[in-house]
CSV table of C-alpha atoms in Angstrom, one decimal:
chain,number,residue,atom,x,y,z
A,24,MET,CA,23.3,93.6,-42.0
A,25,GLN,CA,26.4,93.7,-39.8
A,26,PRO,CA,29.4,94.0,-42.1
A,27,LEU,CA,32.6,91.9,-41.8
A,28,SER,CA,35.5,93.7,-40.1
A,29,LEU,CA,37.7,92.7,-43.1
A,30,HIS,CA,35.1,93.7,-45.8
A,31,PHE,CA,37.4,95.9,-47.7
A,32,LEU,CA,40.1,93.2,-47.9
A,33,HIS,CA,37.6,90.7,-49.2
A,34,GLU,CA,36.2,93.3,-51.7
A,35,GLN,CA,39.8,93.7,-53.0
A,36,ALA,CA,40.0,90.0,-53.6
A,37,GLY,CA,36.8,89.9,-55.7
A,38,ALA,CA,34.4,88.8,-53.0
A,39,ARG,CA,30.7,88.6,-53.5
A,40,PHE,CA,28.7,89.0,-50.2
A,41,GLN,CA,25.5,87.7,-48.8
A,42,ALA,CA,23.5,88.0,-45.5
A,43,LEU,CA,23.3,85.2,-42.9
A,44,GLN,CA,21.1,85.8,-39.9
A,45,GLY,CA,21.7,89.6,-40.1
A,46,ARG,CA,25.5,89.3,-40.5
A,47,GLU,CA,27.6,89.7,-43.6
A,48,VAL,CA,29.5,86.7,-45.0
A,49,VAL,CA,31.6,86.2,-48.1
A,50,ALA,CA,29.5,84.1,-50.5
A,51,ASP,CA,32.4,83.4,-52.8
A,52,TYR,CA,35.5,84.9,-54.5
A,53,GLY,CA,34.3,84.3,-58.1
A,54,ASN,CA,35.6,80.7,-58.4
A,55,GLU,CA,33.8,78.3,-56.0
A,56,ALA,CA,35.4,75.3,-57.6
A,57,ALA,CA,38.9,76.5,-57.0
A,58,GLU,CA,38.0,77.4,-53.4
A,59,TYR,CA,36.7,73.9,-52.8
A,60,ARG,CA,39.7,72.2,-54.4
A,61,ALA,CA,42.1,74.2,-52.2
A,62,ALA,CA,40.2,73.1,-49.1
A,63,ARG,CA,40.4,69.5,-50.3
A,64,THR,CA,43.9,69.3,-51.7
A,65,GLY,CA,45.8,72.3,-50.5
A,66,VAL,CA,44.9,75.0,-48.0
A,67,ALA,CA,42.0,77.5,-47.8
A,68,LEU,CA,41.3,80.4,-45.4
A,69,HIS,CA,37.8,81.4,-44.4
A,70,ASP,CA,36.7,84.5,-42.5
A,71,ALA,CA,34.3,83.2,-39.8
A,72,THR,CA,34.2,86.5,-37.9
A,73,TYR,CA,30.4,86.6,-38.6
A,74,ARG,CA,30.0,84.1,-35.7
A,75,GLU,CA,28.8,85.5,-32.4
A,76,ALA,CA,30.2,85.0,-28.9
A,77,LEU,CA,29.2,85.3,-25.2
A,78,ARG,CA,31.5,85.5,-22.2
A,79,ILE,CA,30.5,84.3,-18.7
A,80,THR,CA,32.3,85.7,-15.7
A,81,GLY,CA,31.9,85.3,-12.0
A,82,GLU,CA,32.9,82.8,-9.3
A,83,ASP,CA,30.0,80.4,-10.2
A,84,ARG,CA,30.4,80.6,-14.0
A,85,THR,CA,31.6,77.0,-14.4
A,86,THR,CA,29.0,75.3,-12.2
A,87,PHE,CA,26.3,77.5,-13.7
A,88,LEU,CA,27.1,76.6,-17.3
A,89,HIS,CA,27.8,73.0,-16.4
A,90,GLY,CA,24.1,72.7,-15.4
A,91,MET,CA,22.9,74.4,-18.6
A,92,VAL,CA,24.5,72.3,-21.3
A,93,THR,CA,24.7,68.7,-22.4
A,94,GLN,CA,28.5,68.5,-22.1
A,95,ASP,CA,30.9,68.4,-19.1
A,96,VAL,CA,32.2,71.9,-18.3
A,97,LYS,CA,33.6,71.3,-14.9
A,98,GLY,CA,36.0,68.8,-16.2
A,99,LEU,CA,37.5,71.2,-18.8
A,100,ALA,CA,41.0,72.3,-18.1
A,101,ALA,CA,41.9,76.0,-18.5
A,102,GLY,CA,42.5,76.6,-22.2
A,103,ALA,CA,40.5,73.6,-23.3
A,104,SER,CA,37.3,73.6,-25.4
A,105,THR,CA,34.4,71.3,-26.0
A,106,TYR,CA,31.2,71.2,-28.1
A,107,ALA,CA,27.8,71.2,-26.4
A,108,ALA,CA,24.1,71.8,-26.9
A,109,PHE,CA,21.6,73.9,-25.0
A,110,ILE,CA,18.3,72.1,-24.7
A,111,THR,CA,14.9,72.8,-23.0
A,112,VAL,CA,13.4,70.6,-20.3
A,113,LYS,CA,11.6,68.7,-23.1
A,114,GLY,CA,15.0,67.9,-24.7
A,115,ALA,CA,14.6,70.2,-27.7
A,116,MET,CA,17.5,72.3,-28.9
A,117,VAL,CA,17.9,76.0,-28.1
A,118,ALA,CA,21.4,76.3,-29.8
A,119,ASP,CA,24.7,74.6,-30.0
A,120,ALA,CA,28.1,76.1,-29.0
A,121,ARG,CA,31.8,75.6,-28.7
A,122,ILE,CA,32.8,76.3,-25.1
A,123,LEU,CA,36.3,77.6,-24.3
A,124,ARG,CA,37.4,77.6,-20.7
A,125,ARG,CA,39.8,80.4,-20.0
A,126,ASP,CA,41.4,81.5,-16.8
A,127,ALA,CA,39.0,84.4,-16.1
A,128,ASP,CA,35.9,83.4,-18.1
A,129,LEU,CA,34.1,81.0,-20.3
A,130,LEU,CA,33.7,81.9,-24.0
A,131,LEU,CA,30.8,80.6,-26.0
A,132,ASP,CA,31.4,80.5,-29.8
A,133,LEU,CA,27.9,80.6,-31.5
A,134,GLU,CA,26.3,80.5,-34.9
A,135,PRO,CA,25.3,84.0,-36.2
A,136,GLY,CA,22.0,85.1,-34.8
A,137,LEU,CA,22.2,83.0,-31.7
A,138,GLY,CA,23.9,85.3,-29.2
A,139,ALA,CA,20.7,87.0,-28.0
A,140,LYS,CA,18.8,83.8,-27.9
A,141,VAL,CA,21.4,81.9,-25.8
A,142,ARG,CA,21.8,84.9,-23.5
A,143,GLU,CA,18.0,85.0,-22.9
A,144,PHE,CA,17.9,81.3,-22.2
A,145,LEU,CA,20.7,81.5,-19.7
A,146,GLU,CA,19.4,84.6,-18.0
A,147,LYS,CA,16.1,82.8,-17.4
A,148,TYR,CA,17.9,80.3,-15.1
A,149,LEU,CA,20.4,82.7,-13.6
A,150,ILE,CA,19.0,83.4,-10.2
A,151,SER,CA,21.4,83.6,-7.3
A,152,GLU,CA,24.6,82.4,-8.9
A,153,ASP,CA,27.6,84.7,-9.1
A,154,ALA,CA,27.7,84.7,-12.9
A,155,GLU,CA,27.4,87.5,-15.4
A,156,LEU,CA,26.8,87.3,-19.2
A,157,HIS,CA,28.6,89.6,-21.7
A,158,ASP,CA,28.3,90.0,-25.4
A,159,ALA,CA,31.8,89.2,-26.7
A,160,THR,CA,31.2,89.2,-30.5
A,161,GLU,CA,33.2,92.4,-31.0
A,162,GLU,CA,36.1,91.2,-28.8
A,163,GLY,CA,37.6,88.8,-31.3
A,164,GLY,CA,36.9,86.6,-34.3
A,165,LEU,CA,37.7,83.2,-35.9
A,166,LEU,CA,39.7,82.7,-39.1
A,167,ARG,CA,39.3,79.1,-40.3
A,168,LEU,CA,42.0,77.1,-42.0
A,169,LEU,CA,41.1,74.0,-44.0
A,170,GLY,CA,43.1,71.6,-46.1
A,171,PRO,CA,45.9,69.0,-45.8
A,172,ARG,CA,48.6,71.7,-46.1
A,173,THR,CA,47.3,73.6,-43.1
A,174,PRO,CA,50.2,72.4,-40.9
A,175,GLU,CA,52.7,73.6,-43.5
A,176,LEU,CA,51.1,77.0,-43.6
A,177,LEU,CA,51.1,77.3,-39.8
A,178,THR,CA,54.7,76.2,-39.5
A,179,ALA,CA,55.7,79.0,-41.9
A,180,ALA,CA,53.4,81.6,-40.1
A,181,LEU,CA,54.5,80.6,-36.6
A,182,GLY,CA,58.2,80.1,-37.4
A,183,ALA,CA,58.2,76.7,-35.7
A,184,PRO,CA,57.0,73.2,-36.6
A,185,PHE,CA,53.2,72.9,-36.1
A,186,GLU,CA,51.9,69.6,-34.8
A,187,PRO,CA,48.3,69.0,-35.9
A,188,LEU,CA,45.5,69.6,-33.3
A,189,ALA,CA,42.8,67.0,-32.5
A,190,GLN,CA,39.2,68.1,-32.4
A,191,ASP,CA,38.6,70.7,-29.7
A,192,ALA,CA,42.3,70.7,-28.6
A,193,THR,CA,43.8,74.2,-28.2
A,194,ARG,CA,47.3,75.8,-28.4
A,195,ALA,CA,48.4,79.3,-27.8
A,196,GLY,CA,50.5,81.0,-30.5
A,197,ARG,CA,51.7,84.4,-31.7
A,198,LEU,CA,51.0,85.6,-35.3
A,199,ALA,CA,51.7,89.0,-36.7
A,200,GLU,CA,52.5,90.3,-33.2
A,201,GLN,CA,49.1,89.1,-32.0
A,202,ASP,CA,48.4,86.6,-29.2
A,203,VAL,CA,46.1,84.0,-30.8
A,204,LEU,CA,44.6,80.7,-29.9
A,205,LEU,CA,44.6,77.8,-32.2
A,206,LEU,CA,41.7,75.4,-31.9
A,207,GLY,CA,41.4,72.0,-33.6
A,208,ASN,CA,38.4,71.8,-35.9
A,209,THR,CA,38.6,68.5,-37.7
A,210,ARG,CA,35.0,67.6,-38.3
A,211,LEU,CA,34.9,69.4,-41.6
A,212,GLN,CA,38.4,68.4,-42.7
A,213,ALA,CA,41.1,66.3,-40.9
A,214,GLN,CA,43.7,69.1,-40.6
A,215,GLY,CA,41.3,71.9,-39.8
A,216,VAL,CA,42.3,74.7,-37.4
A,217,ASP,CA,40.4,77.7,-36.2
A,218,VAL,CA,42.5,80.8,-35.2
A,219,TRP,CA,40.9,83.0,-32.5
A,220,VAL,CA,42.2,86.5,-33.0
A,221,PRO,CA,41.6,89.7,-31.0
A,222,ARG,CA,39.4,92.0,-33.1
A,223,ALA,CA,42.1,94.7,-33.5
A,224,GLY,CA,44.5,92.1,-34.9
A,225,LEU,CA,42.3,90.5,-37.6
A,226,GLU,CA,43.7,92.4,-40.5
A,227,ALA,CA,47.3,91.7,-39.6
A,228,VAL,CA,46.7,88.0,-39.0
A,229,TRP,CA,44.7,87.6,-42.2
A,230,LYS,CA,47.5,89.1,-44.2
A,231,ALA,CA,50.1,87.1,-42.4
A,232,LEU,CA,48.3,83.8,-43.1
A,233,GLY,CA,47.8,84.8,-46.7
A,234,ALA,CA,51.5,85.6,-47.1
A,235,ALA,CA,52.6,82.3,-45.4
A,236,GLY,CA,50.2,80.4,-47.7
A,237,ALA,CA,51.1,82.0,-50.9
A,238,ALA,CA,53.7,79.4,-51.8
A,239,LEU,CA,51.2,76.7,-50.9
A,240,GLY,CA,48.5,77.9,-53.3
A,241,LEU,CA,46.2,79.2,-50.5
A,242,GLN,CA,42.8,80.3,-51.6
A,243,PRO,CA,40.3,82.4,-49.6
A,244,LEU,CA,37.2,80.3,-49.0
A,245,GLY,CA,33.7,81.6,-49.2
A,246,TRP,CA,30.5,80.5,-47.5
A,247,ARG,CA,29.1,78.5,-50.4
A,248,ALA,CA,32.2,76.2,-50.7
A,249,LEU,CA,32.3,75.9,-46.9
A,250,GLU,CA,28.7,74.6,-47.0
A,251,VAL,CA,29.6,72.0,-49.6
A,252,LEU,CA,32.4,70.7,-47.3
A,253,ARG,CA,30.0,70.7,-44.3
A,254,VAL,CA,27.3,68.7,-46.1
A,255,GLU,CA,29.9,66.2,-47.4
A,256,ALA,CA,31.2,65.8,-43.8
A,257,GLY,CA,27.7,65.2,-42.5
A,258,VAL,CA,28.0,68.0,-40.0
A,259,PRO,CA,24.6,69.6,-39.1
A,260,ARG,CA,24.3,73.3,-38.7
A,261,TYR,CA,21.8,75.0,-36.3
A,262,GLY,CA,19.3,77.0,-38.2
A,263,GLN,CA,19.6,74.7,-41.2
A,264,ASP,CA,19.6,71.1,-40.0
A,265,MET,CA,18.7,71.7,-36.4
A,266,VAL,CA,15.9,73.8,-35.1
A,267,ASP,CA,14.0,74.4,-31.9
A,268,THR,CA,12.2,71.0,-32.2
A,269,THR,CA,15.3,68.9,-32.8
A,270,ILE,CA,16.5,66.6,-30.1
A,271,PRO,CA,20.4,66.3,-30.2
A,272,LEU,CA,20.4,62.6,-30.7
A,273,GLU,CA,18.3,63.0,-33.8
A,274,ALA,CA,21.1,65.1,-35.3
A,275,ASN,CA,23.8,62.6,-34.4
A,276,LEU,CA,25.2,64.8,-31.7
A,277,THR,CA,26.3,62.1,-29.3
A,278,HIS,CA,29.8,63.8,-29.2
A,279,ALA,CA,28.1,66.8,-27.6
A,280,ILE,CA,26.7,64.8,-24.7
A,281,SER,CA,28.3,63.7,-21.4
A,282,TYR,CA,26.6,60.7,-19.7
A,283,ASN,CA,28.7,61.1,-16.5
A,284,LYS,CA,28.3,64.8,-15.7
A,285,GLY,CA,25.2,64.8,-13.5
A,286,CYS,CA,22.1,66.9,-13.8
A,287,TYR,CA,21.5,69.5,-16.5
A,288,ILE,CA,18.4,71.0,-18.2
A,289,GLY,CA,16.7,68.4,-20.3
A,290,GLN,CA,18.9,65.5,-19.1
A,291,GLU,CA,15.9,63.2,-18.4
A,292,VAL,CA,14.8,63.3,-22.0
A,293,ILE,CA,18.2,62.5,-23.3
A,294,ALA,CA,18.6,59.7,-20.8
A,295,ARG,CA,15.2,58.1,-21.7
A,296,ALA,CA,16.0,58.3,-25.4
A,297,THR,CA,19.4,56.8,-24.9
A,298,PHE,CA,18.0,54.0,-22.8
A,299,ARG,CA,15.4,53.2,-25.4
A,300,GLY,CA,18.2,52.8,-27.9
A,301,HIS,CA,16.7,54.6,-30.9
A,302,MET,CA,15.1,57.8,-32.1
A,303,ASN,CA,12.0,57.8,-34.4
A,304,ARG,CA,14.1,59.8,-37.0
A,305,LYS,CA,17.7,60.6,-37.5
A,306,LEU,CA,19.8,62.9,-39.7
A,307,ALA,CA,21.1,60.9,-42.7
A,308,GLY,CA,23.1,61.5,-45.9
A,309,LEU,CA,21.1,61.4,-49.2
A,310,ARG,CA,22.2,61.2,-52.8
A,311,LEU,CA,19.7,62.9,-55.1
A,312,SER,CA,18.9,62.0,-58.7
A,313,ALA,CA,18.0,65.6,-59.6
A,314,ASP,CA,18.7,69.2,-58.7
A,315,ALA,CA,15.1,70.4,-58.3
A,316,ALA,CA,14.6,69.6,-54.6
A,317,GLY,CA,15.4,72.1,-51.8
A,318,PRO,CA,15.4,72.2,-48.0
A,319,GLY,CA,12.0,71.3,-46.6
A,320,THR,CA,11.1,68.9,-49.5
A,321,GLU,CA,9.3,65.8,-48.3
A,322,LEU,CA,10.8,62.3,-48.6
A,323,LYS,CA,8.4,59.5,-49.2
A,324,LYS,CA,8.2,55.7,-49.2
A,325,ASP,CA,5.3,54.1,-51.0
A,326,GLY,CA,3.5,57.4,-51.0
A,327,LYS,CA,3.9,57.9,-47.2
A,328,LYS,CA,6.0,60.8,-45.8
A,329,VAL,CA,9.1,59.4,-44.0
A,330,GLY,CA,11.3,62.5,-43.8
A,331,TRP,CA,12.4,65.7,-45.3
A,332,LEU,CA,15.5,67.5,-46.7
A,333,THR,CA,17.4,70.1,-44.6
A,334,SER,CA,20.6,70.9,-46.6
A,335,VAL,CA,21.1,70.4,-50.4
A,336,THR,CA,24.3,71.1,-52.3
A,337,ARG,CA,26.3,69.9,-55.2
A,338,SER,CA,30.0,69.3,-54.9
A,339,PRO,CA,32.1,70.8,-57.8
A,340,GLY,CA,32.5,68.0,-60.3
A,341,ALA,CA,30.0,65.7,-58.6
A,342,ALA,CA,27.6,63.7,-60.7
A,343,GLU,CA,24.7,64.2,-58.3
A,344,PRO,CA,23.5,66.6,-55.7
A,345,LEU,CA,24.1,65.7,-52.0
A,346,ALA,CA,21.8,66.4,-49.1
A,347,LEU,CA,21.2,66.0,-45.4
A,348,GLY,CA,17.8,65.2,-44.1
A,349,TYR,CA,15.8,63.5,-41.5
A,350,VAL,CA,14.6,60.0,-42.2
A,351,HIS,CA,12.3,57.7,-40.2
A,352,ARG,CA,14.3,54.9,-38.4
A,353,ASP,CA,12.5,52.2,-40.5
A,354,HIS,CA,14.2,53.6,-43.7
A,355,LEU,CA,17.7,54.5,-42.5
A,356,GLU,CA,19.5,51.5,-44.0
A,357,PRO,CA,22.1,52.8,-46.6
A,358,GLY,CA,20.9,52.0,-50.1
A,359,THR,CA,17.2,52.6,-49.3
A,360,VAL,CA,15.6,54.6,-52.1
A,361,LEU,CA,13.0,57.3,-51.3
A,362,THR,CA,10.9,59.5,-53.5
A,363,VAL,CA,11.7,63.2,-53.4
A,364,GLY,CA,8.5,65.2,-53.2
A,365,GLU,CA,6.0,64.1,-55.7
A,366,GLY,CA,8.8,62.4,-57.8
A,367,PRO,CA,10.1,61.3,-60.1
A,368,ALA,CA,13.4,62.4,-58.4
A,369,GLU,CA,14.7,59.9,-55.9
A,370,ALA,CA,17.0,60.0,-52.8
A,371,THR,CA,19.3,57.2,-51.8
A,372,VAL,CA,20.1,56.9,-48.1
A,373,THR,CA,23.9,57.1,-47.6
A,374,ALA,CA,26.2,56.6,-44.6
A,375,LEU,CA,27.9,59.8,-43.3
A,376,PRO,CA,30.3,61.3,-44.0
A,377,PHE,CA,30.0,61.4,-47.8
A,378,ALA,CA,33.7,62.2,-48.3
């Protein structure tokens, strides 16, 4: 297991650790409910440096990547970012990524464990283009801020008023004598901001954000509370809710697809599915009547399998567990009641996001 760069700081804060795709993450800091509340009502700080990264350099880097992903890369301005999927010629997902266009390269921000997989996929199609792939995981890392008081914290930390960032918008800044990049990440929480930090500056920036947030009640946020927030927001995660048989439209990833960009790997499948106007199944929110079910549990209607669960969690203080799962299109209407496994537990289809 690859340890976090800031392991010792988290250990001092009472962290408990777990493995995620071969990388260490903080599971929690001993009070998951307090971490969750901070992200909902105050401000919370999560160490996301377990994520992996690739850099693409070379004169043809932009046109090459443009033809490999579902999103428009050529149209990205320098310093801008976007979310995209890598898919096969059959339209099935290989991975997802946030793509950042910088002056000298393209940076791919990936889920842990996906760096080698994405690199292998890209290298298969890299023939005569002037483009080169580099492992960039150890060059920097993301620190994630969530909560409505995030702008106040960043105002204090930056020493100047901070205007909230829209999803995928970016802004350069300087924290703890480090040049950082602030990236809007509002899908989990409306004021969310990711801070990209050079690896050597992580400790200084973590401490600076902690000091700036002390008066605001900042809490460090572990993986378990982050997963609750993710499920409540209805955001699928590759490796949990999306796998190598998932078509992006099944996972509600229309925001990852450009319909004006021209050709890319798997485009024909996406175009046909879009023209048809529906998928046979889609990711849905589900309210469960009992805690017993886990990912992979079948969902049934009148004894017939119509879907399965992918993520299951319970919000602190919630009366029922919440889940994400795939449901056949005939049963996607909110309020539809399905049987969980062999019963008697039930799942009620719910519009996303939950919260």
